[in-house]
PDB file of C-alpha atoms in Angstrom:
ATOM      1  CA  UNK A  20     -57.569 -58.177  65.775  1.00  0.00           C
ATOM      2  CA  UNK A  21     -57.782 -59.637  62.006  1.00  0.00           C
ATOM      3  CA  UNK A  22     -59.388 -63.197  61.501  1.00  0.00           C
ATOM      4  CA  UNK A  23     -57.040 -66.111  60.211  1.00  0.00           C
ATOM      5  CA  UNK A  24     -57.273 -66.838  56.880  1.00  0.00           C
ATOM      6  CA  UNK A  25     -59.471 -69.798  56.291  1.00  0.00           C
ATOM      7  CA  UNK A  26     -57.631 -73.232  55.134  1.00  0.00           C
ATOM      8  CA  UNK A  27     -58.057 -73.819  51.038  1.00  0.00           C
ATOM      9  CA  UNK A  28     -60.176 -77.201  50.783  1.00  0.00           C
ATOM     10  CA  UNK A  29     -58.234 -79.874  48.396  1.00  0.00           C
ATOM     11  CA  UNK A  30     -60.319 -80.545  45.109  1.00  0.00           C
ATOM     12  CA  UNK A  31     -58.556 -82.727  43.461  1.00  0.00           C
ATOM     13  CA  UNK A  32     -55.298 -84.996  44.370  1.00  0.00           C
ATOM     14  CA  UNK A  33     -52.738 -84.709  41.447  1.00  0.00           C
ATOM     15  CA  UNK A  34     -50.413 -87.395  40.150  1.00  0.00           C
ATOM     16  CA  UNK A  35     -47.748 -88.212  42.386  1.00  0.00           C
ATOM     17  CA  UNK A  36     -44.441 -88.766  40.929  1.00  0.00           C
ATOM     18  CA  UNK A  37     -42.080 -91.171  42.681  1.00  0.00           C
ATOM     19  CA  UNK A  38     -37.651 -89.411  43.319  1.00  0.00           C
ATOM     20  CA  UNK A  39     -37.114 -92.367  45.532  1.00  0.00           C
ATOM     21  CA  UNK A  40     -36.086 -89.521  48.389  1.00  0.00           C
ATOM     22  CA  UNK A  41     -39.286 -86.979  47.044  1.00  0.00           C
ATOM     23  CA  UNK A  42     -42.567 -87.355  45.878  1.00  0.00           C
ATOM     24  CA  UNK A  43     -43.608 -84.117  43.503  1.00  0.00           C
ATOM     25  CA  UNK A  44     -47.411 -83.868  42.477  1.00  0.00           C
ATOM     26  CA  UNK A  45     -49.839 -81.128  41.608  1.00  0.00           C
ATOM     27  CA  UNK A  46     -53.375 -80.893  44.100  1.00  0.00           C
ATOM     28  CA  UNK A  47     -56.008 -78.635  42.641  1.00  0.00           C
ATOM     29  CA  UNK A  48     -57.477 -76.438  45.483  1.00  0.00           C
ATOM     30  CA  UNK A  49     -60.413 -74.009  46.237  1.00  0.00           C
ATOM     31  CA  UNK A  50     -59.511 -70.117  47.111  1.00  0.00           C
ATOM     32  CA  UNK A  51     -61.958 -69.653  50.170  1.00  0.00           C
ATOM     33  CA  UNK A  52     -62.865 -66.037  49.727  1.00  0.00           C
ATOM     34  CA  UNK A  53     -63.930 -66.860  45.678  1.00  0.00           C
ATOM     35  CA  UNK A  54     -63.945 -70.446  45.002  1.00  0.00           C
ATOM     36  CA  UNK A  55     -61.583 -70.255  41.728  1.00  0.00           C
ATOM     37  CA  UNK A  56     -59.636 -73.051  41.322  1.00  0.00           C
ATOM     38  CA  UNK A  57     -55.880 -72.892  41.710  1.00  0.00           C
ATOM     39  CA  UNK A  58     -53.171 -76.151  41.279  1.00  0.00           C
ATOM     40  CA  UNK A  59     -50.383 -76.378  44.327  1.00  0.00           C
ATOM     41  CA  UNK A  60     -47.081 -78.295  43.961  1.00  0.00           C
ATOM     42  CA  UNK A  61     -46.721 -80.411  46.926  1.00  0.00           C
ATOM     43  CA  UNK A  62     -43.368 -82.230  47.645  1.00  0.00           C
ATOM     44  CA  UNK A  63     -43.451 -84.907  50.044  1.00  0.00           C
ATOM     45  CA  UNK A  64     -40.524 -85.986  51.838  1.00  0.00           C
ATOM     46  CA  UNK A  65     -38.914 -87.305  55.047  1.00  0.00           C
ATOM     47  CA  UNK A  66     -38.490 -85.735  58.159  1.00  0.00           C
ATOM     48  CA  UNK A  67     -34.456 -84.461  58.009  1.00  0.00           C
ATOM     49  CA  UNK A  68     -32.331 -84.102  60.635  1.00  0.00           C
ATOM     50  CA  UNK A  69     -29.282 -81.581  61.001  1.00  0.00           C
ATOM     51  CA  UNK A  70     -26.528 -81.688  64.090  1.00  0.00           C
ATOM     52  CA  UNK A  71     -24.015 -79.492  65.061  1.00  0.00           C
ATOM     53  CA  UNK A  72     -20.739 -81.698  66.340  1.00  0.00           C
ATOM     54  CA  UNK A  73     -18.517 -80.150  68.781  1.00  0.00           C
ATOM     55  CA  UNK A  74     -15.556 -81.984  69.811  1.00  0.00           C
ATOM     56  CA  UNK A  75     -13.887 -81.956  73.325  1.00  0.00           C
ATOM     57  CA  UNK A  76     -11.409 -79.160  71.665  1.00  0.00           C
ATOM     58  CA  UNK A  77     -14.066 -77.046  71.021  1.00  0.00           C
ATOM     59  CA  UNK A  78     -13.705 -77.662  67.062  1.00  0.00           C
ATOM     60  CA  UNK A  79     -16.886 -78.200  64.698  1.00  0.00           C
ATOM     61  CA  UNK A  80     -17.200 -81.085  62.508  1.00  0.00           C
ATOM     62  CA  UNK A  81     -17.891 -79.954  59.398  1.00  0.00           C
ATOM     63  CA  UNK A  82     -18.726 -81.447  55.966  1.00  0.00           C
ATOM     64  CA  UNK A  83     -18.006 -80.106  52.342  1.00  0.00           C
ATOM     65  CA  UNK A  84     -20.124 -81.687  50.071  1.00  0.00           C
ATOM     66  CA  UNK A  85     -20.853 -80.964  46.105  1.00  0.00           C
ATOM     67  CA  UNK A  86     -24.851 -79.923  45.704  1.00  0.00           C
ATOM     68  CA  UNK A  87     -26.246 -80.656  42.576  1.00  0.00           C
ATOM     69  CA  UNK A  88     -28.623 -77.127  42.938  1.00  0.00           C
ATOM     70  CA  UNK A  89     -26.123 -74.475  43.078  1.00  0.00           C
ATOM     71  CA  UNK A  90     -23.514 -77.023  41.349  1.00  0.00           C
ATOM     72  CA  UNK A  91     -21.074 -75.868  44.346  1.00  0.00           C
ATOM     73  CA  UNK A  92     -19.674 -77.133  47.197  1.00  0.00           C
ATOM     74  CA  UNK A  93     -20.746 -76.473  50.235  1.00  0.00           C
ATOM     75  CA  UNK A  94     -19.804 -76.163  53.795  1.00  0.00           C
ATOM     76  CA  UNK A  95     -22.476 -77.854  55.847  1.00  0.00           C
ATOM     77  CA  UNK A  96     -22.985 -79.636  59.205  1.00  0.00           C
ATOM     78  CA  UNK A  97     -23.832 -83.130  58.610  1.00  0.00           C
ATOM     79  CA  UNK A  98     -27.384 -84.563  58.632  1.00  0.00           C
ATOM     80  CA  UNK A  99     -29.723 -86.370  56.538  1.00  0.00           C
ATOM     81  CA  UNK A 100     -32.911 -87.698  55.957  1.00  0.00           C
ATOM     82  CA  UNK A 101     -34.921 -89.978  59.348  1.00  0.00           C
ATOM     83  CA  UNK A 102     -36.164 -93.221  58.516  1.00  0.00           C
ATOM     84  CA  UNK A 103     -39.483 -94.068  59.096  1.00  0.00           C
ATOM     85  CA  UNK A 104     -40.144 -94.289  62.597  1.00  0.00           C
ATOM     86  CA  UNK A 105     -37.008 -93.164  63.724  1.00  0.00           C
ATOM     87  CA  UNK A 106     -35.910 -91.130  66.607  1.00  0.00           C
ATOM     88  CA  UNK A 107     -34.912 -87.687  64.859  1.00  0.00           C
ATOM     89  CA  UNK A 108     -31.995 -87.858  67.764  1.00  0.00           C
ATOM     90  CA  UNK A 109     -31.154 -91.075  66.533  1.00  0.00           C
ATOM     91  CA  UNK A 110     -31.083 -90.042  63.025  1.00  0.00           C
ATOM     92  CA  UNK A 111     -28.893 -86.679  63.446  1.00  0.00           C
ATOM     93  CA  UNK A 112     -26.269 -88.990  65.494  1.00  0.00           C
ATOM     94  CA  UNK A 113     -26.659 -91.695  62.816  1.00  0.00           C
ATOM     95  CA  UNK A 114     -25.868 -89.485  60.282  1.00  0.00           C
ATOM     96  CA  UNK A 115     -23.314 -87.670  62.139  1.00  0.00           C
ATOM     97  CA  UNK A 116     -21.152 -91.484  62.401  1.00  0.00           C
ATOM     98  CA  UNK A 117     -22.195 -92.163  58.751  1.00  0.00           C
ATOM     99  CA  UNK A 118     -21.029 -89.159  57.175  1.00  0.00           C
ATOM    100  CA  UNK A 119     -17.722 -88.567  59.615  1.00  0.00           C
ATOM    101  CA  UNK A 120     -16.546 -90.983  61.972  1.00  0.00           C
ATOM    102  CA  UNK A 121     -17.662 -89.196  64.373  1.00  0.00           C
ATOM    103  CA  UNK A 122     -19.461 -90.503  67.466  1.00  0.00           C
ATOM    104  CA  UNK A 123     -21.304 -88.126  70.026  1.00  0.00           C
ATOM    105  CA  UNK A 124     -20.945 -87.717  73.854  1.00  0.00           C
ATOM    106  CA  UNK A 125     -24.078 -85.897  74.214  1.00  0.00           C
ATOM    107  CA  UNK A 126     -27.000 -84.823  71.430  1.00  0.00           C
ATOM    108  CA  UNK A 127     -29.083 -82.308  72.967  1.00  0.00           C
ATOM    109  CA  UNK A 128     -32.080 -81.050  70.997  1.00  0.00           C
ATOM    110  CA  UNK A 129     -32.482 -77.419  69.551  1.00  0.00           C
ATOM    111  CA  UNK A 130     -35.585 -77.243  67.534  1.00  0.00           C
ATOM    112  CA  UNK A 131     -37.310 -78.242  64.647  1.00  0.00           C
ATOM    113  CA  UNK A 132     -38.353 -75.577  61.637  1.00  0.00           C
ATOM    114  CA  UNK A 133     -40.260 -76.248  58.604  1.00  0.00           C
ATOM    115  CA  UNK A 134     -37.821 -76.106  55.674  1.00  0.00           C
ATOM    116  CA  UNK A 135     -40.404 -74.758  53.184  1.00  0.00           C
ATOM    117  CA  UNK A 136     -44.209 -75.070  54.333  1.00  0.00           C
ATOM    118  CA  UNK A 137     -45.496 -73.790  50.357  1.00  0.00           C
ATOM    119  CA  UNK A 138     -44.605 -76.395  49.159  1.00  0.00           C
ATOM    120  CA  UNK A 139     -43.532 -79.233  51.728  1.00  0.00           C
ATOM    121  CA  UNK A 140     -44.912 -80.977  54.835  1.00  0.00           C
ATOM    122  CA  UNK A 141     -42.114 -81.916  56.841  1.00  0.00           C
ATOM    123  CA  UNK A 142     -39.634 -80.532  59.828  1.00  0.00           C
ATOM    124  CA  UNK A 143     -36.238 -80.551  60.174  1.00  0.00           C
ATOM    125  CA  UNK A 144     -35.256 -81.543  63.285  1.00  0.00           C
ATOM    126  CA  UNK A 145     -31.834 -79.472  65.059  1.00  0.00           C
ATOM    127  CA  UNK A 146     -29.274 -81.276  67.279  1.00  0.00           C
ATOM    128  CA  UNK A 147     -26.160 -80.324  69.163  1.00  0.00           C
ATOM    129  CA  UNK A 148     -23.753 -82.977  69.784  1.00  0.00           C
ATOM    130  CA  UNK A 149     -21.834 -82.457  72.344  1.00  0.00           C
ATOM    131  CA  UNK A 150     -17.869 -84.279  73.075  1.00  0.00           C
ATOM    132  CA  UNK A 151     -17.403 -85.916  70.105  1.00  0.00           C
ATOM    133  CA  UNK A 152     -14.674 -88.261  69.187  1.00  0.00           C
ATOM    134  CA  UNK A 153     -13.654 -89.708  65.796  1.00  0.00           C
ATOM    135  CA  UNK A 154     -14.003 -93.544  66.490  1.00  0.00           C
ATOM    136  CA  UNK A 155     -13.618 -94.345  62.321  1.00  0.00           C
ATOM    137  CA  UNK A 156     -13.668 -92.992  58.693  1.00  0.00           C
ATOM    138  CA  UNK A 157     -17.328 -92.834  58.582  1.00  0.00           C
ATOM    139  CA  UNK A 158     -19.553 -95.234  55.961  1.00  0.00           C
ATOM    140  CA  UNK A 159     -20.784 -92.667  53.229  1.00  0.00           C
ATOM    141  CA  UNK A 160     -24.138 -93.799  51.411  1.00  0.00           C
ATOM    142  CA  UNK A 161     -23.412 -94.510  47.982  1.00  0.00           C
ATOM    143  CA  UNK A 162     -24.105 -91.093  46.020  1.00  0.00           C
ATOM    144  CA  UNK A 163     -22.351 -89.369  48.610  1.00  0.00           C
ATOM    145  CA  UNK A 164     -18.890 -88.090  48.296  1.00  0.00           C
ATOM    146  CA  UNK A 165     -18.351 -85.911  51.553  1.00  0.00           C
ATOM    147  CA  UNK A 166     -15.255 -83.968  52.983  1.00  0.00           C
ATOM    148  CA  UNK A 167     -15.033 -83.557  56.899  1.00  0.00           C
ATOM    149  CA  UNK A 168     -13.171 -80.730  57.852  1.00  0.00           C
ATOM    150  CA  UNK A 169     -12.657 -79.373  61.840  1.00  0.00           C
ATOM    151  CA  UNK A 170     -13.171 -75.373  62.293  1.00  0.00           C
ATOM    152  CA  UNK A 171     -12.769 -74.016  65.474  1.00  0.00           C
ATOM    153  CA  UNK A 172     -16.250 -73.661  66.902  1.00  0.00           C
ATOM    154  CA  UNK A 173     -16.106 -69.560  67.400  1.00  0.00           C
ATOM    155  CA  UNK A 174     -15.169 -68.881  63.166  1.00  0.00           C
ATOM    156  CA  UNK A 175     -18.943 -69.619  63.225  1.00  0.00           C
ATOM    157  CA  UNK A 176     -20.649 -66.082  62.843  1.00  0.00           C
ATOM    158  CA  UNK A 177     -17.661 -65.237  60.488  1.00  0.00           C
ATOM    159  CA  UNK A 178     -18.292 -68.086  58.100  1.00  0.00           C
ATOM    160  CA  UNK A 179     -21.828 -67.375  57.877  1.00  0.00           C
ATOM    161  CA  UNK A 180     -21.603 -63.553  57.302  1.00  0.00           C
ATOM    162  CA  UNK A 181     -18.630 -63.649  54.580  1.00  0.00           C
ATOM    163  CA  UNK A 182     -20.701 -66.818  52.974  1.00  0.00           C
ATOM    164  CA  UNK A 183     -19.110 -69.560  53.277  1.00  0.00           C
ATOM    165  CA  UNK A 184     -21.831 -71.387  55.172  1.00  0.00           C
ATOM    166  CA  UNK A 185     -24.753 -70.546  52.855  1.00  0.00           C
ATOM    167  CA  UNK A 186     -27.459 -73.406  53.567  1.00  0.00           C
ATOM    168  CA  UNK A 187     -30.451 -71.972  55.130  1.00  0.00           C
ATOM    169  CA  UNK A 188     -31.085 -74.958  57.370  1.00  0.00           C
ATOM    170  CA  UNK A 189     -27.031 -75.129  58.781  1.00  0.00           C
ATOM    171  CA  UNK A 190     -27.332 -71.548  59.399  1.00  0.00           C
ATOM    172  CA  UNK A 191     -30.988 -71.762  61.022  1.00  0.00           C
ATOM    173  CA  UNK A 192     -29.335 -74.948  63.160  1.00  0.00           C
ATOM    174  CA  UNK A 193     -26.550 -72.253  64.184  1.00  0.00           C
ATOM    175  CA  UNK A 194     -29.265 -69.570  65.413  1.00  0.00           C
ATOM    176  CA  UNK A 195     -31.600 -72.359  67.235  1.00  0.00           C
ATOM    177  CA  UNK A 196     -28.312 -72.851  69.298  1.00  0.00           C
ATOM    178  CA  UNK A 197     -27.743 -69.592  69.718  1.00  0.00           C
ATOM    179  CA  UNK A 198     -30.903 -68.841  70.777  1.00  0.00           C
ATOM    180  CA  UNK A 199     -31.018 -71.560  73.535  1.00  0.00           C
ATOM    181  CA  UNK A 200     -27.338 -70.788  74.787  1.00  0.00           C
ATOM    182  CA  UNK A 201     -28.801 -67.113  75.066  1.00  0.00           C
ATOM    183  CA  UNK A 202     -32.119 -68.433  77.140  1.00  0.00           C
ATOM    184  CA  UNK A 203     -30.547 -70.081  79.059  1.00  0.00           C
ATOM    185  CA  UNK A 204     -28.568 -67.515  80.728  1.00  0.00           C
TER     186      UNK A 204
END
């Protein structure tokens, strides 16, 4: 059986720089095994929250969204950020009203991965949402400019594979729920 690697010890805490949603600095740590000296980018940020909507229909509520990374628009499920202290539940079904009108039934919890652990801290935090009906037009944050769009729920595996549905947390919120449909049985 091999030994765990040992954790790096922190030297040095770096400037932190201030996104309003991020904060982006530069630690200095120690390599265990030698001692050199090597900087890490760090990027702090909220808890999110993801959750997949399924209405009584069996349809998804989906959101199209532009994404200043790729400079695309995507096909996501909606979600956001959790406010401190916060429920993550709470969040994903506040964002899920915010974003679409949308109001759940039911928000069962899938899982929580972290989204990139070299160079961030936090989880995001999977939801289904179960019977959900359309109660009004949603309040978008300002900076957001979102498009809801049903699908029925079973073009999932289809719109992942032929790339349609390309962001790595939607598609790890769609396997977490496939994964407890499948334990369960």
């Amino acid at each position: 059986m091999s030994q765990s690697p040992r954790p790096w010890p922190r030297l040095r805490r770096g400037l932190e720089l201030d996104y309003h949603i991020l904060k982006v600095r530069t630690d200095v740590y120690a390599d265990p095994r030698t001692q050199h000296e090597y900087p890490r980018v760090f990027i702090d940020t909220p808890e999110w929250c993801n959750i997949i909507a399924v209405t009584p229909e069996d349809q998804l509520v989906l959101i199209r969204q532009y994404r200043f990374g790729i400079q695309e628009n995507t096909l996501e499920i909606p979600g956001g950020l959790v406010e401190r202290g916060e429920d993550p539940a709470q969040a994903a079904a506040r964002e899920l009203e915010e974003e679409t009108g949308y109001v759940a039934g039911r928000v069962v919890p899938l899982g929580s991965v972290h989204p990139n652990p070299a160079l961030q801290g936090n989880r995001c935090h999977s939801f289904l949402a179960l019977d959900c009906v359309k109660r009004h037009e949603g309040q978008q944050d300002h900076g957001e400019d979102i498009a809801v769009e049903l699908w029925p729920r079973a073009e999932v595996p289809r719109l992942i594979l032929e790339g349609k549905i390309t962001h790595s947390l939607v598609v790890v919120a769609f396997f977490l729920e496939r994964l407890r449909a499948e334990s369960a049985r």
